[in-house]
PDB file of C-alpha atoms in Angstrom:
ATOM      1  CA  MET A   5     120.083 124.549  88.978  1.00  0.00           C
ATOM      2  CA  THR A   6     122.582 122.408  87.879  1.00  0.00           C
ATOM      3  CA  ASP A   7     126.472 123.665  88.094  1.00  0.00           C
ATOM      4  CA  SER A   8     127.795 120.726  86.548  1.00  0.00           C
ATOM      5  CA  TYR A   9     127.589 117.096  85.091  1.00  0.00           C
ATOM      6  CA  LEU A  10     130.870 115.244  84.227  1.00  0.00           C
ATOM      7  CA  LEU A  11     130.165 113.184  81.054  1.00  0.00           C
ATOM      8  CA  ARG A  12     132.747 111.148  79.457  1.00  0.00           C
ATOM      9  CA  ASP A  13     130.567 108.655  77.079  1.00  0.00           C
ATOM     10  CA  ASN A  14     127.664 108.692  74.995  1.00  0.00           C
ATOM     11  CA  ASP A  15     127.782 104.685  74.157  1.00  0.00           C
ATOM     12  CA  THR A  16     124.103 103.918  73.715  1.00  0.00           C
ATOM     13  CA  GLY A  17     125.438 100.422  73.392  1.00  0.00           C
ATOM     14  CA  PHE A  18     124.633  97.225  75.684  1.00  0.00           C
ATOM     15  CA  ASP A  19     127.099  95.042  77.777  1.00  0.00           C
ATOM     16  CA  ARG A  20     128.889  98.151  79.752  1.00  0.00           C
ATOM     17  CA  VAL A  21     128.725  99.156  83.471  1.00  0.00           C
ATOM     18  CA  LEU A  22     128.348 103.153  84.155  1.00  0.00           C
ATOM     19  CA  ALA A  23     129.604 103.873  87.537  1.00  0.00           C
ATOM     20  CA  PHE A  24     127.621 107.567  89.239  1.00  0.00           C
ATOM     21  CA  SER A  25     127.623 109.454  92.325  1.00  0.00           C
ATOM     22  CA  VAL A  26     125.894 111.980  93.822  1.00  0.00           C
ATOM     23  CA  PRO A  27     128.722 113.843  96.297  1.00  0.00           C
ATOM     24  CA  ALA A  28     126.274 116.267  97.759  1.00  0.00           C
ATOM     25  CA  ARG A  29     123.855 113.258  98.853  1.00  0.00           C
ATOM     26  CA  HIS A  30     126.403 110.719  99.858  1.00  0.00           C
ATOM     27  CA  ALA A  31     125.219 108.245  97.072  1.00  0.00           C
ATOM     28  CA  ARG A  32     127.035 105.936  94.419  1.00  0.00           C
ATOM     29  CA  GLY A  33     125.579 104.012  91.627  1.00  0.00           C
ATOM     30  CA  ARG A  34     126.085 101.724  89.094  1.00  0.00           C
ATOM     31  CA  VAL A  35     123.727 101.132  86.063  1.00  0.00           C
ATOM     32  CA  VAL A  36     124.352  98.186  83.569  1.00  0.00           C
ATOM     33  CA  ARG A  37     122.737  97.067  79.903  1.00  0.00           C
ATOM     34  CA  LEU A  38     123.310  93.668  78.939  1.00  0.00           C
ATOM     35  CA  GLY A  39     122.524  92.696  75.016  1.00  0.00           C
ATOM     36  CA  PRO A  40     124.809  89.972  73.040  1.00  0.00           C
ATOM     37  CA  VAL A  41     126.406  88.610  76.318  1.00  0.00           C
ATOM     38  CA  LEU A  42     123.476  87.971  77.656  1.00  0.00           C
ATOM     39  CA  GLU A  43     122.220  86.321  74.676  1.00  0.00           C
ATOM     40  CA  THR A  44     125.579  84.257  74.796  1.00  0.00           C
ATOM     41  CA  VAL A  45     124.711  83.226  78.304  1.00  0.00           C
ATOM     42  CA  LEU A  46     121.384  81.985  77.791  1.00  0.00           C
ATOM     43  CA  SER A  47     121.932  80.154  74.510  1.00  0.00           C
ATOM     44  CA  ALA A  48     124.549  77.560  76.397  1.00  0.00           C
ATOM     45  CA  HIS A  49     121.148  75.757  77.916  1.00  0.00           C
ATOM     46  CA  ASP A  50     117.941  75.084  76.574  1.00  0.00           C
ATOM     47  CA  TYR A  51     116.373  76.955  79.459  1.00  0.00           C
ATOM     48  CA  PRO A  52     112.370  77.519  79.270  1.00  0.00           C
ATOM     49  CA  PRO A  53     111.802  81.395  79.533  1.00  0.00           C
ATOM     50  CA  LEU A  54     111.096  81.210  83.276  1.00  0.00           C
ATOM     51  CA  ILE A  55     114.733  80.198  83.933  1.00  0.00           C
ATOM     52  CA  LYS A  56     115.813  82.588  81.327  1.00  0.00           C
ATOM     53  CA  GLN A  57     114.057  85.455  83.363  1.00  0.00           C
ATOM     54  CA  LEU A  58     115.789  83.968  86.400  1.00  0.00           C
ATOM     55  CA  LEU A  59     119.050  84.085  84.801  1.00  0.00           C
ATOM     56  CA  ALA A  60     119.015  87.224  83.151  1.00  0.00           C
ATOM     57  CA  GLU A  61     118.005  89.283  86.778  1.00  0.00           C
ATOM     58  CA  ALA A  62     121.224  87.355  88.376  1.00  0.00           C
ATOM     59  CA  LEU A  63     123.512  88.477  85.516  1.00  0.00           C
ATOM     60  CA  VAL A  64     122.351  91.983  85.915  1.00  0.00           C
ATOM     61  CA  LEU A  65     122.795  91.743  89.738  1.00  0.00           C
ATOM     62  CA  THR A  66     126.178  90.077  89.139  1.00  0.00           C
ATOM     63  CA  ALA A  67     127.392  92.916  87.146  1.00  0.00           C
ATOM     64  CA  LEU A  68     126.112  95.585  89.365  1.00  0.00           C
ATOM     65  CA  MET A  69     127.695  94.056  92.178  1.00  0.00           C
ATOM     66  CA  GLY A  70     130.919  93.114  90.633  1.00  0.00           C
ATOM     67  CA  ALA A  71     131.589  96.481  89.391  1.00  0.00           C
ATOM     68  CA  LEU A  72     131.918  97.650  93.038  1.00  0.00           C
ATOM     69  CA  LEU A  73     134.974  95.887  92.580  1.00  0.00           C
ATOM     70  CA  LYS A  74     138.150  97.985  92.330  1.00  0.00           C
ATOM     71  CA  GLU A  75     141.036  95.372  91.979  1.00  0.00           C
ATOM     72  CA  LYS A  76     141.943  93.632  88.987  1.00  0.00           C
ATOM     73  CA  GLY A  77     141.357  89.887  89.657  1.00  0.00           C
ATOM     74  CA  SER A  78     138.853  90.213  92.430  1.00  0.00           C
ATOM     75  CA  GLN A  79     136.011  88.291  91.824  1.00  0.00           C
ATOM     76  CA  LEU A  80     132.070  88.444  93.174  1.00  0.00           C
ATOM     77  CA  THR A  81     129.995  85.197  93.080  1.00  0.00           C
ATOM     78  CA  ILE A  82     126.420  85.124  93.551  1.00  0.00           C
ATOM     79  CA  GLN A  83     124.883  81.578  94.522  1.00  0.00           C
ATOM     80  CA  ALA A  84     121.665  80.590  95.573  1.00  0.00           C
ATOM     81  CA  GLN A  85     120.799  77.236  96.694  1.00  0.00           C
ATOM     82  CA  SER A  86     117.865  75.623  97.435  1.00  0.00           C
ATOM     83  CA  GLU A  87     115.683  72.462  99.518  1.00  0.00           C
ATOM     84  CA  GLY A  88     112.826  71.338  97.742  1.00  0.00           C
ATOM     85  CA  GLY A  89     112.687  73.639  95.029  1.00  0.00           C
ATOM     86  CA  PRO A  90     112.272  73.210  91.763  1.00  0.00           C
ATOM     87  CA  VAL A  91     115.690  75.697  90.844  1.00  0.00           C
ATOM     88  CA  ASP A  92     118.266  73.497  93.043  1.00  0.00           C
ATOM     89  CA  LEU A  93     121.288  75.911  91.835  1.00  0.00           C
ATOM     90  CA  LEU A  94     121.840  79.387  90.472  1.00  0.00           C
ATOM     91  CA  VAL A  95     125.269  80.417  90.281  1.00  0.00           C
ATOM     92  CA  CYS A  96     126.863  83.635  88.225  1.00  0.00           C
ATOM     93  CA  ASP A  97     130.099  85.082  88.481  1.00  0.00           C
ATOM     94  CA  TYR A  98     131.829  88.519  87.791  1.00  0.00           C
ATOM     95  CA  ARG A  99     135.627  89.074  87.418  1.00  0.00           C
ATOM     96  CA  ASP A 100     137.677  91.664  85.134  1.00  0.00           C
ATOM     97  CA  GLY A 101     134.482  92.722  83.388  1.00  0.00           C
ATOM     98  CA  GLU A 102     133.780  88.757  82.529  1.00  0.00           C
ATOM     99  CA  VAL A 103     130.204  87.568  83.762  1.00  0.00           C
ATOM    100  CA  ARG A 104     129.357  84.033  83.185  1.00  0.00           C
ATOM    101  CA  GLY A 105     126.069  81.937  85.116  1.00  0.00           C
ATOM    102  CA  TYR A 106     124.118  78.551  84.722  1.00  0.00           C
ATOM    103  CA  VAL A 107     120.709  77.338  86.407  1.00  0.00           C
ATOM    104  CA  ARG A 108     120.147  73.643  87.506  1.00  0.00           C
ATOM    105  CA  HIS A 109     116.428  72.986  87.790  1.00  0.00           C
ATOM    106  CA  ASP A 110     113.378  70.475  87.105  1.00  0.00           C
ATOM    107  CA  GLU A 111     112.210  71.109  83.934  1.00  0.00           C
ATOM    108  CA  ALA A 112     108.965  69.627  84.502  1.00  0.00           C
ATOM    109  CA  ALA A 113     108.332  71.134  88.058  1.00  0.00           C
ATOM    110  CA  VAL A 114     109.250  74.596  86.444  1.00  0.00           C
ATOM    111  CA  ALA A 115     106.994  74.079  83.508  1.00  0.00           C
ATOM    112  CA  ALA A 116     104.340  73.626  86.623  1.00  0.00           C
ATOM    113  CA  LEU A 117     104.988  76.848  88.414  1.00  0.00           C
ATOM    114  CA  GLY A 118     102.868  79.506  85.947  1.00  0.00           C
ATOM    115  CA  ASP A 119     104.285  82.993  85.010  1.00  0.00           C
ATOM    116  CA  TYR A 120     105.058  84.551  87.804  1.00  0.00           C
ATOM    117  CA  PRO A 121     106.414  82.367  90.795  1.00  0.00           C
ATOM    118  CA  THR A 122     107.538  83.782  94.216  1.00  0.00           C
ATOM    119  CA  LEU A 123     111.286  83.264  95.175  1.00  0.00           C
ATOM    120  CA  GLU A 124     109.874  80.545  97.462  1.00  0.00           C
ATOM    121  CA  ALA A 125     107.681  78.835  94.664  1.00  0.00           C
ATOM    122  CA  LEU A 126     111.290  78.741  92.600  1.00  0.00           C
ATOM    123  CA  PHE A 127     113.919  77.467  95.603  1.00  0.00           C
ATOM    124  CA  GLY A 128     111.535  76.332  98.332  1.00  0.00           C
ATOM    125  CA  LYS A 129     113.740  76.934 101.484  1.00  0.00           C
ATOM    126  CA  GLY A 130     116.545  78.566 100.222  1.00  0.00           C
ATOM    127  CA  TYR A 131     119.196  80.942 100.847  1.00  0.00           C
ATOM    128  CA  LEU A 132     121.402  83.490  98.733  1.00  0.00           C
ATOM    129  CA  ALA A 133     125.187  83.892  99.261  1.00  0.00           C
ATOM    130  CA  ILE A 134     127.262  86.685  98.210  1.00  0.00           C
ATOM    131  CA  THR A 135     131.188  86.173  98.203  1.00  0.00           C
ATOM    132  CA  PHE A 136     133.696  89.151  97.512  1.00  0.00           C
ATOM    133  CA  ASP A 137     137.043  87.697  96.805  1.00  0.00           C
ATOM    134  CA  LEU A 138     139.645  90.139  96.864  1.00  0.00           C
ATOM    135  CA  ALA A 139     143.089  89.851  94.795  1.00  0.00           C
ATOM    136  CA  ALA A 140     145.378  92.553  96.546  1.00  0.00           C
ATOM    137  CA  THR A 141     144.774  91.179 100.066  1.00  0.00           C
ATOM    138  CA  ASP A 142     143.693  87.216  98.993  1.00  0.00           C
ATOM    139  CA  GLU A 143     140.720  87.846 101.195  1.00  0.00           C
ATOM    140  CA  ARG A 144     137.182  86.508 101.079  1.00  0.00           C
ATOM    141  CA  TYR A 145     133.691  87.803 102.734  1.00  0.00           C
ATOM    142  CA  GLN A 146     130.532  86.109 102.562  1.00  0.00           C
ATOM    143  CA  GLY A 147     126.978  87.235 103.392  1.00  0.00           C
ATOM    144  CA  VAL A 148     124.165  84.558 103.141  1.00  0.00           C
ATOM    145  CA  VAL A 149     120.976  85.686 103.537  1.00  0.00           C
ATOM    146  CA  PRO A 150     117.356  83.669 103.138  1.00  0.00           C
ATOM    147  CA  LEU A 151     115.809  83.785  99.808  1.00  0.00           C
ATOM    148  CA  GLU A 152     113.262  86.015 100.742  1.00  0.00           C
ATOM    149  CA  GLY A 153     110.907  88.538  98.897  1.00  0.00           C
ATOM    150  CA  ALA A 154     109.649  89.396  95.486  1.00  0.00           C
ATOM    151  CA  SER A 155     112.771  88.922  93.432  1.00  0.00           C
ATOM    152  CA  LEU A 156     116.246  88.352  93.734  1.00  0.00           C
ATOM    153  CA  ALA A 157     116.727  91.928  93.714  1.00  0.00           C
ATOM    154  CA  GLN A 158     114.932  92.586  96.642  1.00  0.00           C
ATOM    155  CA  ALA A 159     117.043  89.348  98.237  1.00  0.00           C
ATOM    156  CA  CYS A 160     120.152  91.503  97.327  1.00  0.00           C
ATOM    157  CA  GLU A 161     118.586  94.543  99.123  1.00  0.00           C
ATOM    158  CA  ASN A 162     118.108  92.751 102.381  1.00  0.00           C
ATOM    159  CA  TYR A 163     121.922  91.625 101.839  1.00  0.00           C
ATOM    160  CA  PHE A 164     123.331  95.274 101.742  1.00  0.00           C
ATOM    161  CA  ALA A 165     121.005  95.962 104.642  1.00  0.00           C
ATOM    162  CA  GLN A 166     121.993  93.043 107.049  1.00  0.00           C
ATOM    163  CA  SER A 167     125.513  92.095 105.895  1.00  0.00           C
ATOM    164  CA  GLU A 168     127.225  95.401 104.942  1.00  0.00           C
ATOM    165  CA  GLN A 169     124.793  97.798 106.620  1.00  0.00           C
ATOM    166  CA  ILE A 170     124.373  99.915 103.322  1.00  0.00           C
ATOM    167  CA  PRO A 171     120.989 101.056 102.649  1.00  0.00           C
ATOM    168  CA  SER A 172     120.856 100.189  98.889  1.00  0.00           C
ATOM    169  CA  LEU A 173     117.865 100.450  96.040  1.00  0.00           C
ATOM    170  CA  ILE A 174     118.003  98.030  92.882  1.00  0.00           C
ATOM    171  CA  ARG A 175     115.607  97.981  90.144  1.00  0.00           C
ATOM    172  CA  ILE A 176     115.993  95.521  87.248  1.00  0.00           C
ATOM    173  CA  SER A 177     113.879  95.039  83.749  1.00  0.00           C
ATOM    174  CA  VAL A 178     114.557  92.184  81.125  1.00  0.00           C
ATOM    175  CA  ARG A 179     113.184  92.070  77.901  1.00  0.00           C
ATOM    176  CA  LEU A 180     113.217  88.136  76.230  1.00  0.00           C
ATOM    177  CA  ASN A 181     110.629  88.859  73.590  1.00  0.00           C
ATOM    178  CA  GLY A 182     111.322  90.867  70.569  1.00  0.00           C
ATOM    179  CA  PRO A 183     114.491  90.564  67.926  1.00  0.00           C
ATOM    180  CA  ARG A 184     117.396  90.235  71.131  1.00  0.00           C
ATOM    181  CA  CYS A 185     117.083  89.450  74.521  1.00  0.00           C
ATOM    182  CA  MET A 186     118.012  92.300  76.601  1.00  0.00           C
ATOM    183  CA  ALA A 187     118.056  93.407  80.282  1.00  0.00           C
ATOM    184  CA  GLY A 188     119.522  96.430  82.499  1.00  0.00           C
ATOM    185  CA  GLY A 189     119.506  97.110  86.153  1.00  0.00           C
ATOM    186  CA  MET A 190     120.395  99.776  88.418  1.00  0.00           C
ATOM    187  CA  LEU A 191     121.836  99.785  92.423  1.00  0.00           C
ATOM    188  CA  LEU A 192     121.733 103.035  94.332  1.00  0.00           C
ATOM    189  CA  GLN A 193     123.762 102.970  97.979  1.00  0.00           C
ATOM    190  CA  HIS A 194     124.335 105.568 100.367  1.00  0.00           C
ATOM    191  CA  LEU A 195     127.370 106.198 102.108  1.00  0.00           C
ATOM    192  CA  PRO A 196     126.569 108.783 104.530  1.00  0.00           C
ATOM    193  CA  ASP A 197     129.512 111.166 105.475  1.00  0.00           C
ATOM    194  CA  SER A 198     131.586 109.811 103.350  1.00  0.00           C
ATOM    195  CA  GLU A 199     133.396 109.845  99.735  1.00  0.00           C
ATOM    196  CA  GLU A 200     133.469 106.157  97.672  1.00  0.00           C
ATOM    197  CA  GLY A 201     135.776 104.228  98.914  1.00  0.00           C
ATOM    198  CA  LYS A 202     136.298 105.617 102.217  1.00  0.00           C
ATOM    199  CA  GLU A 203     134.787 104.158 105.637  1.00  0.00           C
ATOM    200  CA  ARG A 204     131.108 104.471 105.909  1.00  0.00           C
ATOM    201  CA  LEU A 205     129.908 106.857 108.539  1.00  0.00           C
ATOM    202  CA  HIS A 206     126.355 106.533 110.366  1.00  0.00           C
ATOM    203  CA  ALA A 207     124.661 105.002 107.476  1.00  0.00           C
ATOM    204  CA  GLY A 208     120.712 104.363 107.768  1.00  0.00           C
ATOM    205  CA  GLU A 209     117.660 104.551 105.999  1.00  0.00           C
ATOM    206  CA  ASP A 210     116.026 107.520 107.692  1.00  0.00           C
ATOM    207  CA  HIS A 211     118.696 109.773 106.414  1.00  0.00           C
ATOM    208  CA  PRO A 212     117.539 112.602 104.669  1.00  0.00           C
ATOM    209  CA  ASP A 213     120.090 112.406 101.544  1.00  0.00           C
ATOM    210  CA  TRP A 214     119.272 108.890 101.615  1.00  0.00           C
ATOM    211  CA  GLU A 215     115.504 109.436 101.392  1.00  0.00           C
ATOM    212  CA  HIS A 216     115.628 111.705  98.552  1.00  0.00           C
ATOM    213  CA  VAL A 217     117.973 109.942  96.242  1.00  0.00           C
ATOM    214  CA  SER A 218     116.028 106.867  96.692  1.00  0.00           C
ATOM    215  CA  ILE A 219     112.908 108.567  96.078  1.00  0.00           C
ATOM    216  CA  MET A 220     114.461 109.779  92.895  1.00  0.00           C
ATOM    217  CA  ALA A 221     116.168 106.545  91.647  1.00  0.00           C
ATOM    218  CA  GLY A 222     112.916 104.856  92.631  1.00  0.00           C
ATOM    219  CA  SER A 223     110.911 106.891  89.421  1.00  0.00           C
ATOM    220  CA  ILE A 224     112.795 104.680  86.855  1.00  0.00           C
ATOM    221  CA  THR A 225     110.558 102.616  84.749  1.00  0.00           C
ATOM    222  CA  PRO A 226     111.267  99.076  83.698  1.00  0.00           C
ATOM    223  CA  GLU A 227     111.593 100.839  79.703  1.00  0.00           C
ATOM    224  CA  GLU A 228     113.864 103.233  80.586  1.00  0.00           C
ATOM    225  CA  LEU A 229     116.454 100.511  81.649  1.00  0.00           C
ATOM    226  CA  VAL A 230     116.288  98.852  78.661  1.00  0.00           C
ATOM    227  CA  ASP A 231     115.807 101.670  75.941  1.00  0.00           C
ATOM    228  CA  PRO A 232     118.291 101.794  73.500  1.00  0.00           C
ATOM    229  CA  ALA A 233     117.427 105.219  72.498  1.00  0.00           C
ATOM    230  CA  LEU A 234     118.357 106.352  76.181  1.00  0.00           C
ATOM    231  CA  THR A 235     122.026 106.230  77.337  1.00  0.00           C
ATOM    232  CA  MET A 236     122.863 105.216  80.659  1.00  0.00           C
ATOM    233  CA  GLU A 237     124.407 108.658  81.151  1.00  0.00           C
ATOM    234  CA  GLU A 238     120.719 110.299  80.026  1.00  0.00           C
ATOM    235  CA  LEU A 239     118.996 107.648  82.153  1.00  0.00           C
ATOM    236  CA  VAL A 240     121.198 108.958  85.362  1.00  0.00           C
ATOM    237  CA  TRP A 241     121.076 112.627  84.467  1.00  0.00           C
ATOM    238  CA  ARG A 242     117.173 112.216  83.983  1.00  0.00           C
ATOM    239  CA  LEU A 243     117.071 110.690  87.359  1.00  0.00           C
ATOM    240  CA  PHE A 244     119.378 113.397  89.328  1.00  0.00           C
ATOM    241  CA  HIS A 245     119.435 116.673  86.968  1.00  0.00           C
ATOM    242  CA  GLU A 246     118.463 118.595  89.524  1.00  0.00           C
ATOM    243  CA  GLU A 247     121.393 118.124  91.678  1.00  0.00           C
ATOM    244  CA  LYS A 248     124.359 120.413  92.199  1.00  0.00           C
ATOM    245  CA  GLU A 249     126.585 117.706  90.730  1.00  0.00           C
ATOM    246  CA  VAL A 250     126.494 114.318  89.212  1.00  0.00           C
ATOM    247  CA  ARG A 251     129.790 112.321  88.090  1.00  0.00           C
ATOM    248  CA  VAL A 252     129.505 109.600  85.834  1.00  0.00           C
ATOM    249  CA  GLU A 253     132.355 107.298  84.793  1.00  0.00           C
ATOM    250  CA  PRO A 254     132.028 104.368  81.953  1.00  0.00           C
ATOM    251  CA  LEU A 255     133.796 101.075  83.198  1.00  0.00           C
ATOM    252  CA  ALA A 256     135.219  98.028  81.414  1.00  0.00           C
ATOM    253  CA  LEU A 257     133.098  96.455  78.429  1.00  0.00           C
ATOM    254  CA  LEU A 258     131.304  93.191  79.727  1.00  0.00           C
ATOM    255  CA  GLN A 259     131.870  90.051  78.090  1.00  0.00           C
ATOM    256  CA  ARG A 260     130.837  86.459  78.749  1.00  0.00           C
ATOM    257  CA  GLY A 261     133.858  84.769  80.098  1.00  0.00           C
ATOM    258  CA  CYS A 262     134.354  81.070  81.130  1.00  0.00           C
ATOM    259  CA  ARG A 263     137.561  80.085  82.691  1.00  0.00           C
ATOM    260  CA  CYS A 264     136.999  76.194  81.356  1.00  0.00           C
ATOM    261  CA  THR A 265     140.669  75.861  79.839  1.00  0.00           C
ATOM    262  CA  VAL A 266     142.323  72.681  79.650  1.00  0.00           C
ATOM    263  CA  GLU A 267     145.067  73.857  81.369  1.00  0.00           C
ATOM    264  CA  HIS A 268     142.653  75.011  84.231  1.00  0.00           C
ATOM    265  CA  TYR A 269     141.325  71.337  84.742  1.00  0.00           C
ATOM    266  CA  GLN A 270     144.595  69.981  84.093  1.00  0.00           C
ATOM    267  CA  SER A 271     145.362  71.833  87.425  1.00  0.00           C
ATOM    268  CA  ILE A 272     142.469  70.584  89.464  1.00  0.00           C
ATOM    269  CA  LEU A 273     142.904  66.961  88.126  1.00  0.00           C
ATOM    270  CA  SER A 274     146.519  66.661  88.904  1.00  0.00           C
ATOM    271  CA  ARG A 275     145.586  66.980  92.791  1.00  0.00           C
ATOM    272  CA  PHE A 276     143.915  63.851  92.385  1.00  0.00           C
ATOM    273  CA  PRO A 277     145.672  60.256  93.375  1.00  0.00           C
ATOM    274  CA  GLU A 278     146.660  58.729  90.116  1.00  0.00           C
ATOM    275  CA  ASP A 279     143.912  56.073  91.119  1.00  0.00           C
ATOM    276  CA  GLN A 280     141.559  58.110  91.483  1.00  0.00           C
ATOM    277  CA  ARG A 281     142.343  59.428  87.776  1.00  0.00           C
ATOM    278  CA  ALA A 282     142.628  56.360  86.211  1.00  0.00           C
ATOM    279  CA  GLU A 283     139.015  55.340  86.979  1.00  0.00           C
ATOM    280  CA  MET A 284     137.636  59.006  85.558  1.00  0.00           C
ATOM    281  CA  ARG A 285     139.630  58.243  82.163  1.00  0.00           C
ATOM    282  CA  ASP A 286     137.964  56.889  79.063  1.00  0.00           C
ATOM    283  CA  ASP A 287     139.430  54.628  76.630  1.00  0.00           C
ATOM    284  CA  ASP A 288     141.490  57.528  74.916  1.00  0.00           C
ATOM    285  CA  GLY A 289     143.097  58.250  77.891  1.00  0.00           C
ATOM    286  CA  THR A 290     141.591  61.563  78.386  1.00  0.00           C
ATOM    287  CA  ILE A 291     139.126  62.471  81.319  1.00  0.00           C
ATOM    288  CA  PRO A 292     135.965  64.325  80.432  1.00  0.00           C
ATOM    289  CA  VAL A 293     134.816  67.467  82.072  1.00  0.00           C
ATOM    290  CA  ASP A 294     131.721  69.033  81.237  1.00  0.00           C
ATOM    291  CA  CYS A 295     131.462  72.814  81.906  1.00  0.00           C
ATOM    292  CA  ALA A 296     128.022  73.922  83.273  1.00  0.00           C
ATOM    293  CA  PHE A 297     128.762  77.463  82.316  1.00  0.00           C
ATOM    294  CA  CYS A 298     129.221  77.363  78.551  1.00  0.00           C
ATOM    295  CA  SER A 299     127.418  73.504  77.697  1.00  0.00           C
ATOM    296  CA  LYS A 300     130.705  72.099  76.681  1.00  0.00           C
ATOM    297  CA  ILE A 301     132.626  68.762  77.513  1.00  0.00           C
ATOM    298  CA  LEU A 302     136.010  69.171  77.517  1.00  0.00           C
ATOM    299  CA  ARG A 303     138.828  66.055  77.122  1.00  0.00           C
ATOM    300  CA  ILE A 304     141.910  66.363  79.429  1.00  0.00           C
ATOM    301  CA  PRO A 305     144.842  64.530  78.918  1.00  0.00           C
ATOM    302  CA  VAL A 306     146.033  64.227  82.732  1.00  0.00           C
TER     303      VAL A 306
END
């Protein structure tokens, strides 16, 4: 019998993150849905459907993991690089509710892959680097895992198991057909003997609480993750309504963020010696800078 369910927001919209926890089971999680933000990021380049699918999944992962950050100005970066694969670079980051992403690929090689390639087929011998830059302490934490498994989500689960020793479950759904692009995801983690934000103690995948909540969360369907008629609060409630208490907290709305300003690039270019800057300049005296994230060319007077 459920004693309490703390609900603050019933917005059915996209481009938002919901934090939730199941205190009695020592579990925490995030749910995210992307809509217009996803469409904006994907529209920056003429990506083929397979690359759109890959980037959409990566953006959901970035939002899920980035939303774990507490301090303003902190940043999460996901970077996948490969040797010999059709995709040689995928990079996404999250900072203060802003997400962005970019994929560099060989279009002809991607077209030859078919509809459902493995990570190995996409990246060849690749690795996934996940970096947390903490604003308050100016510290950086990075974990690197091989790009193995059926999906980026599985590779991220491996990261949490190997680098953080946190049992984690990730589910992602992407829908690119229809009137609009949309994607959704859920991240569930186990923090035994600890409230969220405190020291983790004895985390283990064989813990009965983790086994219980992971089975419940694993029952979620791809359709539920992107169903606009089902709020994210209702989705969490559907999974864990038999628990004594479920806490939810809406986090900041998401937006596409790119830091390609003239001032930003002036700061970077000013570090180069004048003779090198002179070689970079066009006839009009400016240095052209191509931002891969938003597909803009900025002309920098420096």
